[in-house]
mmCIF file of C-alpha atoms in Angstrom:
data_model
loop_
_atom_site.group_PDB
_atom_site.id
_atom_site.type_symbol
_atom_site.label_atom_id
_atom_site.label_comp_id
_atom_site.label_asym_id
_atom_site.label_seq_id
_atom_site.Cartn_x
_atom_site.Cartn_y
_atom_site.Cartn_z
ATOM 1 C CA MET G 269 -7.227 14.509 15.765
ATOM 2 C CA ALA G 270 -5.382 12.230 13.123
ATOM 3 C CA SER G 271 -2.616 15.574 13.638
ATOM 4 C CA SER G 272 -1.523 14.548 16.527
ATOM 5 C CA HIS G 273 -0.652 11.359 15.068
ATOM 6 C CA THR G 274 2.436 10.376 13.297
ATOM 7 C CA VAL G 275 2.540 10.058 9.712
ATOM 8 C CA LEU G 276 4.280 6.849 10.046
ATOM 9 C CA MET G 277 1.456 5.192 12.367
ATOM 10 C CA ARG G 278 -1.342 7.121 10.955
ATOM 11 C CA LEU G 279 -0.634 5.002 7.867
ATOM 12 C CA VAL G 280 0.510 1.714 9.732
ATOM 13 C CA ALA G 281 -3.210 2.261 11.239
ATOM 14 C CA SER G 282 -4.893 2.773 7.812
ATOM 15 C CA ALA G 283 -2.720 -0.282 5.852
ATOM 16 C CA TYR G 284 -4.185 -2.309 8.864
ATOM 17 C CA SER G 285 -8.109 -1.620 7.907
ATOM 18 C CA ILE G 286 -7.123 -1.130 3.882
ATOM 19 C CA ALA G 287 -5.326 -4.891 4.573
ATOM 20 C CA GLN G 288 -9.143 -6.188 6.114
ATOM 21 C CA LYS G 289 -11.158 -4.486 3.221
ATOM 22 C CA ALA G 290 -8.519 -6.583 1.126
ATOM 23 C CA GLY G 291 -9.236 -9.848 3.129
ATOM 24 C CA THR G 292 -12.967 -9.351 2.512
ATOM 25 C CA ILE G 293 -12.194 -8.905 -1.335
ATOM 26 C CA VAL G 294 -10.286 -11.984 -1.044
ATOM 27 C CA ARG G 295 -12.990 -14.419 0.570
ATOM 28 C CA ARG G 296 -15.940 -12.351 -1.977
ATOM 29 C CA VAL G 297 -14.075 -13.235 -4.937
ATOM 30 C CA ILE G 298 -13.851 -16.755 -4.910
ATOM 31 C CA ALA G 299 -17.375 -17.133 -2.812
ATOM 32 C CA GLU G 300 -18.068 -15.608 -6.224
ATOM 33 C CA GLY G 301 -16.932 -18.524 -7.533
ATOM 34 C CA ASP G 302 -15.264 -16.483 -11.073
ATOM 35 C CA LEU G 303 -11.684 -16.610 -9.962
ATOM 36 C CA GLY G 304 -10.694 -15.063 -13.362
ATOM 37 C CA ILE G 305 -7.611 -16.525 -14.294
ATOM 38 C CA VAL G 306 -4.806 -14.934 -16.151
ATOM 39 C CA GLU G 307 -1.425 -16.066 -16.995
ATOM 40 C CA LYS G 308 1.543 -13.801 -16.520
ATOM 41 C CA THR G 309 4.813 -14.791 -17.169
ATOM 42 C CA SER G 310 3.998 -18.714 -16.643
ATOM 43 C CA ALA G 311 1.652 -21.692 -15.486
ATOM 44 C CA THR G 312 3.200 -21.279 -12.194
ATOM 45 C CA ASP G 313 3.042 -17.506 -12.272
ATOM 46 C CA LEU G 314 -0.590 -16.529 -12.124
ATOM 47 C CA GLN G 315 -3.034 -13.141 -11.760
ATOM 48 C CA THR G 316 -6.327 -13.786 -10.252
ATOM 49 C CA LYS G 317 -9.662 -11.414 -10.472
ATOM 50 C CA ALA G 318 -8.636 -10.911 -6.205
ATOM 51 C CA ASP G 319 -5.235 -9.844 -7.105
ATOM 52 C CA ARG G 320 -6.383 -7.064 -9.021
ATOM 53 C CA LEU G 321 -9.219 -6.177 -7.369
ATOM 54 C CA VAL G 322 -7.147 -5.863 -3.960
ATOM 55 C CA GLN G 323 -4.251 -4.246 -5.604
ATOM 56 C CA MET G 324 -6.511 -1.202 -7.060
ATOM 57 C CA SER G 325 -8.369 -1.191 -3.608
ATOM 58 C CA ILE G 326 -4.793 -0.725 -1.163
ATOM 59 C CA CYS G 327 -3.167 1.046 -3.961
ATOM 60 C CA SER G 328 -6.167 3.804 -4.470
ATOM 61 C CA SER G 329 -7.028 3.973 -0.734
ATOM 62 C CA LEU G 330 -3.820 4.504 0.519
ATOM 63 C CA ALA G 331 -3.064 7.546 -2.731
ATOM 64 C CA ARG G 332 -5.977 9.482 -1.393
ATOM 65 C CA LYS G 333 -4.909 9.842 2.129
ATOM 66 C CA PHE G 334 -1.370 9.544 1.701
ATOM 67 C CA PRO G 335 -1.015 11.327 -1.940
ATOM 68 C CA LYS G 336 3.205 11.517 -1.185
ATOM 69 C CA LEU G 337 3.903 8.357 -0.902
ATOM 70 C CA THR G 338 5.852 5.902 -3.484
ATOM 71 C CA ILE G 339 3.215 2.440 -4.015
ATOM 72 C CA ILE G 340 4.619 -0.100 -5.480
ATOM 73 C CA GLY G 341 2.536 -2.835 -6.669
ATOM 74 C CA GLU G 342 2.995 -6.452 -7.874
ATOM 75 C CA GLU G 343 0.374 -6.231 -10.468
ATOM 76 C CA ASP G 344 1.057 -3.857 -13.255
ATOM 77 C CA LEU G 345 -2.548 -2.812 -14.333
ATOM 78 C CA PRO G 346 -3.498 -0.202 -16.868
ATOM 79 C CA PRO G 347 -4.631 2.900 -14.901
ATOM 80 C CA GLU G 348 -8.436 3.350 -14.431
ATOM 81 C CA GLU G 349 -11.571 4.049 -12.141
ATOM 82 C CA VAL G 350 -11.300 2.601 -9.320
ATOM 83 C CA ASP G 351 -15.049 1.780 -7.993
ATOM 84 C CA GLN G 352 -15.919 4.142 -4.912
ATOM 85 C CA GLU G 353 -16.557 0.205 -2.761
ATOM 86 C CA LEU G 354 -13.169 -0.660 -3.236
ATOM 87 C CA ILE G 355 -11.895 2.321 -1.284
ATOM 88 C CA GLU G 356 -11.501 1.848 2.644
ATOM 89 C CA ASP G 357 -10.985 5.483 4.105
ATOM 90 C CA GLY G 358 -11.010 3.549 7.849
ATOM 91 C CA GLN G 359 -7.959 3.800 10.791
ATOM 92 C CA TRP G 360 -7.189 1.242 13.165
ATOM 93 C CA GLU G 361 -7.593 2.964 16.491
ATOM 94 C CA GLU G 362 -5.404 1.110 18.402
ATOM 95 C CA ILE G 363 -2.478 1.369 16.220
ATOM 96 C CA LEU G 364 -3.442 5.451 16.736
ATOM 97 C CA LYS G 365 -3.096 4.348 20.858
ATOM 98 C CA GLN G 366 0.800 3.136 20.416
ATOM 99 C CA PRO G 367 3.433 5.516 20.583
ATOM 100 C CA CYS G 368 5.986 5.942 17.543
ATOM 101 C CA PRO G 369 8.974 4.527 17.636
ATOM 102 C CA SER G 370 11.649 7.733 18.153
ATOM 103 C CA GLN G 371 13.495 7.208 15.380
ATOM 104 C CA TYR G 372 10.491 7.168 12.865
ATOM 105 C CA SER G 373 8.926 10.410 14.391
ATOM 106 C CA ALA G 374 10.083 13.130 12.355
ATOM 107 C CA ILE G 375 9.398 10.420 8.932
ATOM 108 C CA LYS G 376 7.730 12.826 6.175
ATOM 109 C CA GLU G 377 5.083 10.930 3.585
ATOM 110 C CA GLU G 378 7.466 11.640 0.861
ATOM 111 C CA ASP G 379 9.857 9.712 2.406
ATOM 112 C CA LEU G 380 8.480 6.379 2.743
ATOM 113 C CA VAL G 381 8.157 3.440 0.029
ATOM 114 C CA VAL G 382 5.062 1.254 0.328
ATOM 115 C CA TRP G 383 5.193 -2.567 -1.094
ATOM 116 C CA VAL G 384 1.904 -4.159 -2.002
ATOM 117 C CA ASP G 385 1.759 -7.539 -2.890
ATOM 118 C CA PRO G 386 -2.116 -7.897 -3.208
ATOM 119 C CA LEU G 387 -2.352 -11.640 -2.935
ATOM 120 C CA ASP G 388 0.625 -13.863 -1.750
ATOM 121 C CA GLY G 389 0.346 -17.630 -2.778
ATOM 122 C CA THR G 390 -1.839 -17.036 -5.695
ATOM 123 C CA LYS G 391 -1.295 -20.199 -7.038
ATOM 124 C CA GLU G 392 -1.915 -21.511 -3.652
ATOM 125 C CA TYR G 393 -5.433 -19.700 -3.823
ATOM 126 C CA THR G 394 -6.069 -20.848 -7.457
ATOM 127 C CA GLU G 395 -5.954 -24.469 -6.307
ATOM 128 C CA GLY G 396 -8.226 -24.064 -2.900
ATOM 129 C CA LEU G 397 -4.747 -24.549 -0.243
ATOM 130 C CA LEU G 398 -6.871 -21.265 1.488
ATOM 131 C CA ASP G 399 -4.530 -20.886 4.204
ATOM 132 C CA ASN G 400 -0.748 -20.176 2.196
ATOM 133 C CA VAL G 401 -2.618 -17.188 1.502
ATOM 134 C CA THR G 402 -1.581 -13.878 2.396
ATOM 135 C CA VAL G 403 -2.136 -9.572 1.523
ATOM 136 C CA LEU G 404 1.326 -7.976 2.314
ATOM 137 C CA ILE G 405 1.507 -3.829 2.754
ATOM 138 C CA GLY G 406 5.232 -3.078 3.789
ATOM 139 C CA ILE G 407 6.633 0.580 4.562
ATOM 140 C CA ALA G 408 10.144 0.630 3.930
ATOM 141 C CA TYR G 409 12.024 3.884 5.160
ATOM 142 C CA GLU G 410 15.429 4.687 3.750
ATOM 143 C CA GLY G 411 15.862 1.496 2.046
ATOM 144 C CA LYS G 412 14.811 -0.522 5.505
ATOM 145 C CA ALA G 413 11.570 -1.987 6.357
ATOM 146 C CA ILE G 414 10.497 -0.738 9.324
ATOM 147 C CA ALA G 415 6.437 -1.628 8.885
ATOM 148 C CA GLY G 416 4.413 -4.432 8.260
ATOM 149 C CA ILE G 417 1.253 -5.590 7.910
ATOM 150 C CA ILE G 418 -0.220 -9.423 6.485
ATOM 151 C CA ASN G 419 -3.775 -9.781 6.456
ATOM 152 C CA GLN G 420 -4.644 -13.645 6.198
ATOM 153 C CA PRO G 421 -7.874 -13.966 4.691
ATOM 154 C CA TYR G 422 -8.589 -17.885 5.588
ATOM 155 C CA TYR G 423 -7.398 -17.544 8.972
ATOM 156 C CA ASN G 424 -9.395 -20.410 11.353
ATOM 157 C CA TYR G 425 -11.354 -22.176 7.762
ATOM 158 C CA GLN G 426 -10.718 -25.671 8.746
ATOM 159 C CA ALA G 427 -12.816 -24.557 12.100
ATOM 160 C CA GLY G 428 -15.848 -24.913 10.307
ATOM 161 C CA PRO G 429 -18.753 -22.943 8.834
ATOM 162 C CA ASP G 430 -19.295 -20.908 11.742
ATOM 163 C CA ALA G 431 -15.998 -19.901 12.055
ATOM 164 C CA VAL G 432 -14.871 -16.272 12.030
ATOM 165 C CA LEU G 433 -12.556 -15.876 9.317
ATOM 166 C CA GLY G 434 -9.571 -13.852 8.973
ATOM 167 C CA ARG G 435 -6.806 -11.874 11.107
ATOM 168 C CA THR G 436 -4.010 -9.039 10.640
ATOM 169 C CA ILE G 437 -1.326 -8.971 11.763
ATOM 170 C CA TRP G 438 0.836 -6.073 12.512
ATOM 171 C CA GLY G 439 4.543 -4.455 13.131
ATOM 172 C CA VAL G 440 6.701 -2.254 13.429
ATOM 173 C CA LEU G 441 10.193 -1.932 13.867
ATOM 174 C CA GLY G 442 11.536 -0.532 18.054
ATOM 175 C CA LEU G 443 7.321 -1.517 18.999
ATOM 176 C CA GLY G 444 6.717 -4.502 18.571
ATOM 177 C CA ALA G 445 4.392 -7.377 16.204
ATOM 178 C CA PHE G 446 0.831 -7.905 17.076
ATOM 179 C CA GLY G 447 -1.766 -9.911 16.112
ATOM 180 C CA PHE G 448 -0.438 -13.478 16.721
ATOM 181 C CA GLN G 449 0.869 -16.133 19.156
ATOM 182 C CA LEU G 450 4.885 -16.169 19.535
ATOM 183 C CA LYS G 451 6.014 -20.220 19.553
ATOM 184 C CA GLU G 452 9.498 -21.528 18.422
ATOM 185 C CA VAL G 453 10.044 -24.439 17.251
ATOM 186 C CA PRO G 454 11.316 -26.990 20.114
ATOM 187 C CA ALA G 455 15.301 -26.816 20.977
ATOM 188 C CA GLY G 456 17.681 -28.507 18.086
ATOM 189 C CA LYS G 457 14.618 -29.171 15.330
ATOM 190 C CA HIS G 458 15.553 -27.973 12.232
ATOM 191 C CA ILE G 459 12.574 -28.051 9.971
ATOM 192 C CA ILE G 460 12.593 -26.177 7.112
ATOM 193 C CA THR G 461 10.013 -24.252 5.057
ATOM 194 C CA THR G 462 10.561 -23.789 1.263
ATOM 195 C CA THR G 463 8.095 -23.116 -1.749
ATOM 196 C CA ARG G 464 6.152 -25.482 -3.141
ATOM 197 C CA SER G 465 5.903 -24.537 -6.675
ATOM 198 C CA HIS G 466 9.289 -22.524 -7.639
ATOM 199 C CA SER G 467 11.816 -25.756 -6.391
ATOM 200 C CA ASN G 468 14.571 -26.293 -8.602
ATOM 201 C CA LYS G 469 18.018 -27.952 -7.166
ATOM 202 C CA LEU G 470 19.137 -25.281 -6.275
ATOM 203 C CA VAL G 471 16.717 -25.137 -4.016
ATOM 204 C CA THR G 472 17.013 -28.486 -3.058
ATOM 205 C CA ASP G 473 20.427 -28.983 -2.486
ATOM 206 C CA CYS G 474 20.687 -25.860 -0.158
ATOM 207 C CA VAL G 475 17.551 -27.713 2.038
ATOM 208 C CA SER G 476 19.116 -30.664 1.660
ATOM 209 C CA ALA G 477 22.382 -28.704 3.362
ATOM 210 C CA MET G 478 20.617 -28.010 6.485
ATOM 211 C CA ASN G 479 19.929 -31.156 7.717
ATOM 212 C CA PRO G 480 16.347 -30.885 8.341
ATOM 213 C CA ASP G 481 14.857 -33.194 10.456
ATOM 214 C CA ASP G 482 11.288 -32.284 8.060
ATOM 215 C CA VAL G 483 10.799 -30.145 5.164
ATOM 216 C CA LEU G 484 7.703 -28.144 4.590
ATOM 217 C CA ARG G 485 6.226 -27.129 1.121
ATOM 218 C CA VAL G 486 3.901 -24.349 0.899
ATOM 219 C CA GLY G 487 3.173 -21.340 -1.429
ATOM 220 C CA GLY G 488 3.539 -17.423 -0.001
ATOM 221 C CA ALA G 489 6.063 -16.068 1.335
ATOM 222 C CA GLY G 490 4.138 -14.283 3.570
ATOM 223 C CA ASN G 491 2.631 -17.795 4.928
ATOM 224 C CA LYS G 492 6.455 -19.279 5.513
ATOM 225 C CA ILE G 493 7.532 -16.199 7.854
ATOM 226 C CA ILE G 494 3.831 -16.916 9.799
ATOM 227 C CA GLN G 495 5.700 -20.740 9.809
ATOM 228 C CA LEU G 496 8.593 -19.074 11.512
ATOM 229 C CA ILE G 497 7.111 -16.959 14.476
ATOM 230 C CA GLU G 498 4.584 -19.410 15.306
ATOM 231 C CA GLY G 499 6.707 -22.355 15.691
ATOM 232 C CA LYS G 500 5.663 -24.247 12.914
ATOM 233 C CA ALA G 501 9.473 -23.915 10.973
ATOM 234 C CA SER G 502 12.357 -22.915 12.129
ATOM 235 C CA ALA G 503 14.308 -21.972 8.858
ATOM 236 C CA TYR G 504 13.094 -20.049 5.497
ATOM 237 C CA VAL G 505 15.264 -21.197 2.815
ATOM 238 C CA PHE G 506 14.818 -20.285 -0.844
ATOM 239 C CA ALA G 507 18.056 -20.163 -2.780
ATOM 240 C CA SER G 508 16.246 -18.996 -5.592
ATOM 241 C CA PRO G 509 15.827 -15.445 -7.657
ATOM 242 C CA GLY G 510 11.893 -16.082 -7.634
ATOM 243 C CA CYS G 511 10.671 -13.993 -4.326
ATOM 244 C CA LYS G 512 10.132 -10.313 -5.201
ATOM 245 C CA LYS G 513 10.563 -7.241 -2.495
ATOM 246 C CA TRP G 514 6.793 -7.201 -2.578
ATOM 247 C CA ASP G 515 6.732 -10.569 -0.972
ATOM 248 C CA THR G 516 10.231 -10.042 1.536
ATOM 249 C CA CYS G 517 8.992 -6.485 2.844
ATOM 250 C CA ALA G 518 5.905 -6.670 5.429
ATOM 251 C CA PRO G 519 6.765 -10.422 6.833
ATOM 252 C CA GLU G 520 10.438 -9.577 7.096
ATOM 253 C CA VAL G 521 9.192 -6.340 9.644
ATOM 254 C CA ILE G 522 6.947 -9.122 11.475
ATOM 255 C CA LEU G 523 10.149 -11.334 11.829
ATOM 256 C CA HIS G 524 12.898 -8.784 12.403
ATOM 257 C CA ALA G 525 10.451 -6.997 15.450
ATOM 258 C CA VAL G 526 10.379 -10.210 17.231
ATOM 259 C CA GLY G 527 13.818 -10.609 17.340
ATOM 260 C CA GLY G 528 14.577 -12.828 13.855
ATOM 261 C CA LYS G 529 16.257 -12.623 10.939
ATOM 262 C CA LEU G 530 15.795 -12.678 7.394
ATOM 263 C CA THR G 531 18.182 -11.561 4.697
ATOM 264 C CA ASP G 532 19.407 -12.773 1.016
ATOM 265 C CA ILE G 533 21.722 -16.575 0.984
ATOM 266 C CA HIS G 534 24.761 -14.802 1.419
ATOM 267 C CA GLY G 535 23.326 -12.784 4.454
ATOM 268 C CA ASN G 536 23.084 -9.214 2.874
ATOM 269 C CA ALA G 537 20.070 -6.697 3.930
ATOM 270 C CA LEU G 538 17.517 -6.839 1.675
ATOM 271 C CA GLN G 539 17.358 -3.117 0.076
ATOM 272 C CA TYR G 540 13.393 -1.578 -0.430
ATOM 273 C CA ASN G 541 13.739 2.175 -1.666
ATOM 274 C CA LYS G 542 11.964 2.658 -4.529
ATOM 275 C CA GLU G 543 14.961 2.919 -7.468
ATOM 276 C CA VAL G 544 16.072 -0.944 -6.118
ATOM 277 C CA LYS G 545 15.065 -3.478 -8.660
ATOM 278 C CA HIS G 546 12.585 -5.575 -7.625
ATOM 279 C CA MET G 547 13.580 -9.332 -8.017
ATOM 280 C CA ASN G 548 15.596 -10.647 -4.627
ATOM 281 C CA SER G 549 17.915 -12.110 -6.976
ATOM 282 C CA ALA G 550 19.610 -13.632 -4.068
ATOM 283 C CA GLY G 551 17.205 -15.485 -2.759
ATOM 284 C CA VAL G 552 15.644 -15.532 0.768
ATOM 285 C CA LEU G 553 17.141 -17.045 4.456
ATOM 286 C CA ALA G 554 14.659 -16.093 7.177
ATOM 287 C CA THR G 555 14.985 -17.624 10.771
ATOM 288 C CA LEU G 556 13.284 -16.700 14.228
ATOM 289 C CA ARG G 557 16.578 -18.204 16.120
ATOM 290 C CA ASN G 558 19.924 -19.911 15.579
ATOM 291 C CA TYR G 559 19.953 -17.650 11.868
ATOM 292 C CA ASP G 560 24.056 -18.429 12.332
ATOM 293 C CA TYR G 561 24.040 -21.916 12.100
ATOM 294 C CA TYR G 562 21.323 -22.144 8.912
ATOM 295 C CA ALA G 563 23.879 -19.226 7.479
ATOM 296 C CA SER G 564 26.680 -20.928 7.878
ATOM 297 C CA ARG G 565 25.830 -24.764 5.713
ATOM 298 C CA VAL G 566 24.552 -22.405 2.817
ATOM 299 C CA PRO G 567 26.767 -24.438 0.685
ATOM 300 C CA GLU G 568 29.079 -22.549 -1.780
ATOM 301 C CA SER G 569 28.186 -24.027 -4.925
ATOM 302 C CA VAL G 570 24.549 -22.224 -3.905
ATOM 303 C CA LYS G 571 25.838 -18.747 -2.977
ATOM 304 C CA ASN G 572 28.188 -19.145 -6.203
ATOM 305 C CA ALA G 573 25.045 -19.526 -8.066
ATOM 306 C CA LEU G 574 22.704 -16.658 -6.696
ATOM 307 C CA VAL G 575 24.512 -13.203 -7.626
ATOM 308 C CA PRO G 576 22.769 -10.612 -5.271
#
């Protein structure tokens, strides 16, 4: 009986199935060959048919099941009738078997805000860098990111034509994060992951100040957080205002659920209440371990340039 489960766990279980459907749509759009690319604000700020269809799918599927939720999606789409085949009404039963952390057991639907990035890493998607692409559904309560789902539509795509594509990672604060193998970068190694297509002098100055052994320039905030939890990078450094709340909400939960930390460049926690501005205007600093080391190396000039 669904009513025996808490609102939060029902929402996470539904969002998991919805994210899997989203991954299927992302793959289908590429397979059909017409990406339907539109420039939003610049040549690096793109929207594709996949962004549009996935957002309609996620937001409509969630709104049908949870009509009192606040849902904030990245794409500014005109209201239209959503095709029934975009609706996902299933839920991942494995999640419903998990206990809801007691501090969230009495949460009401109307108390939750869901931040949706239908396709994180759009530019990379258009260029065929498919391992950079994620679908992000983040759930916030009282301004704090508390549950998140990341679907990687093309996980495993380099394993050959018969590979099973895609995986879904999920997490709830106080319960844990699931769907991946936690790994750490070797001790003493400083590997920085940062933006591939939105770099500038502030970003490069901040990355250099970390004294990195290596710098990985990749697309997608979801992808960068996955690099942290899978031992490919030790810090995600983005000293610029380009990142938005829908980019960070879900990944932040996964990172925090395994003991990592994500803040702005000044060390402030990000806020996710529905009235908050969408831009993370003071950038992002995230690590799985040794947060204080990286935070201590952010240059004052960078902090002064980025106003929260």
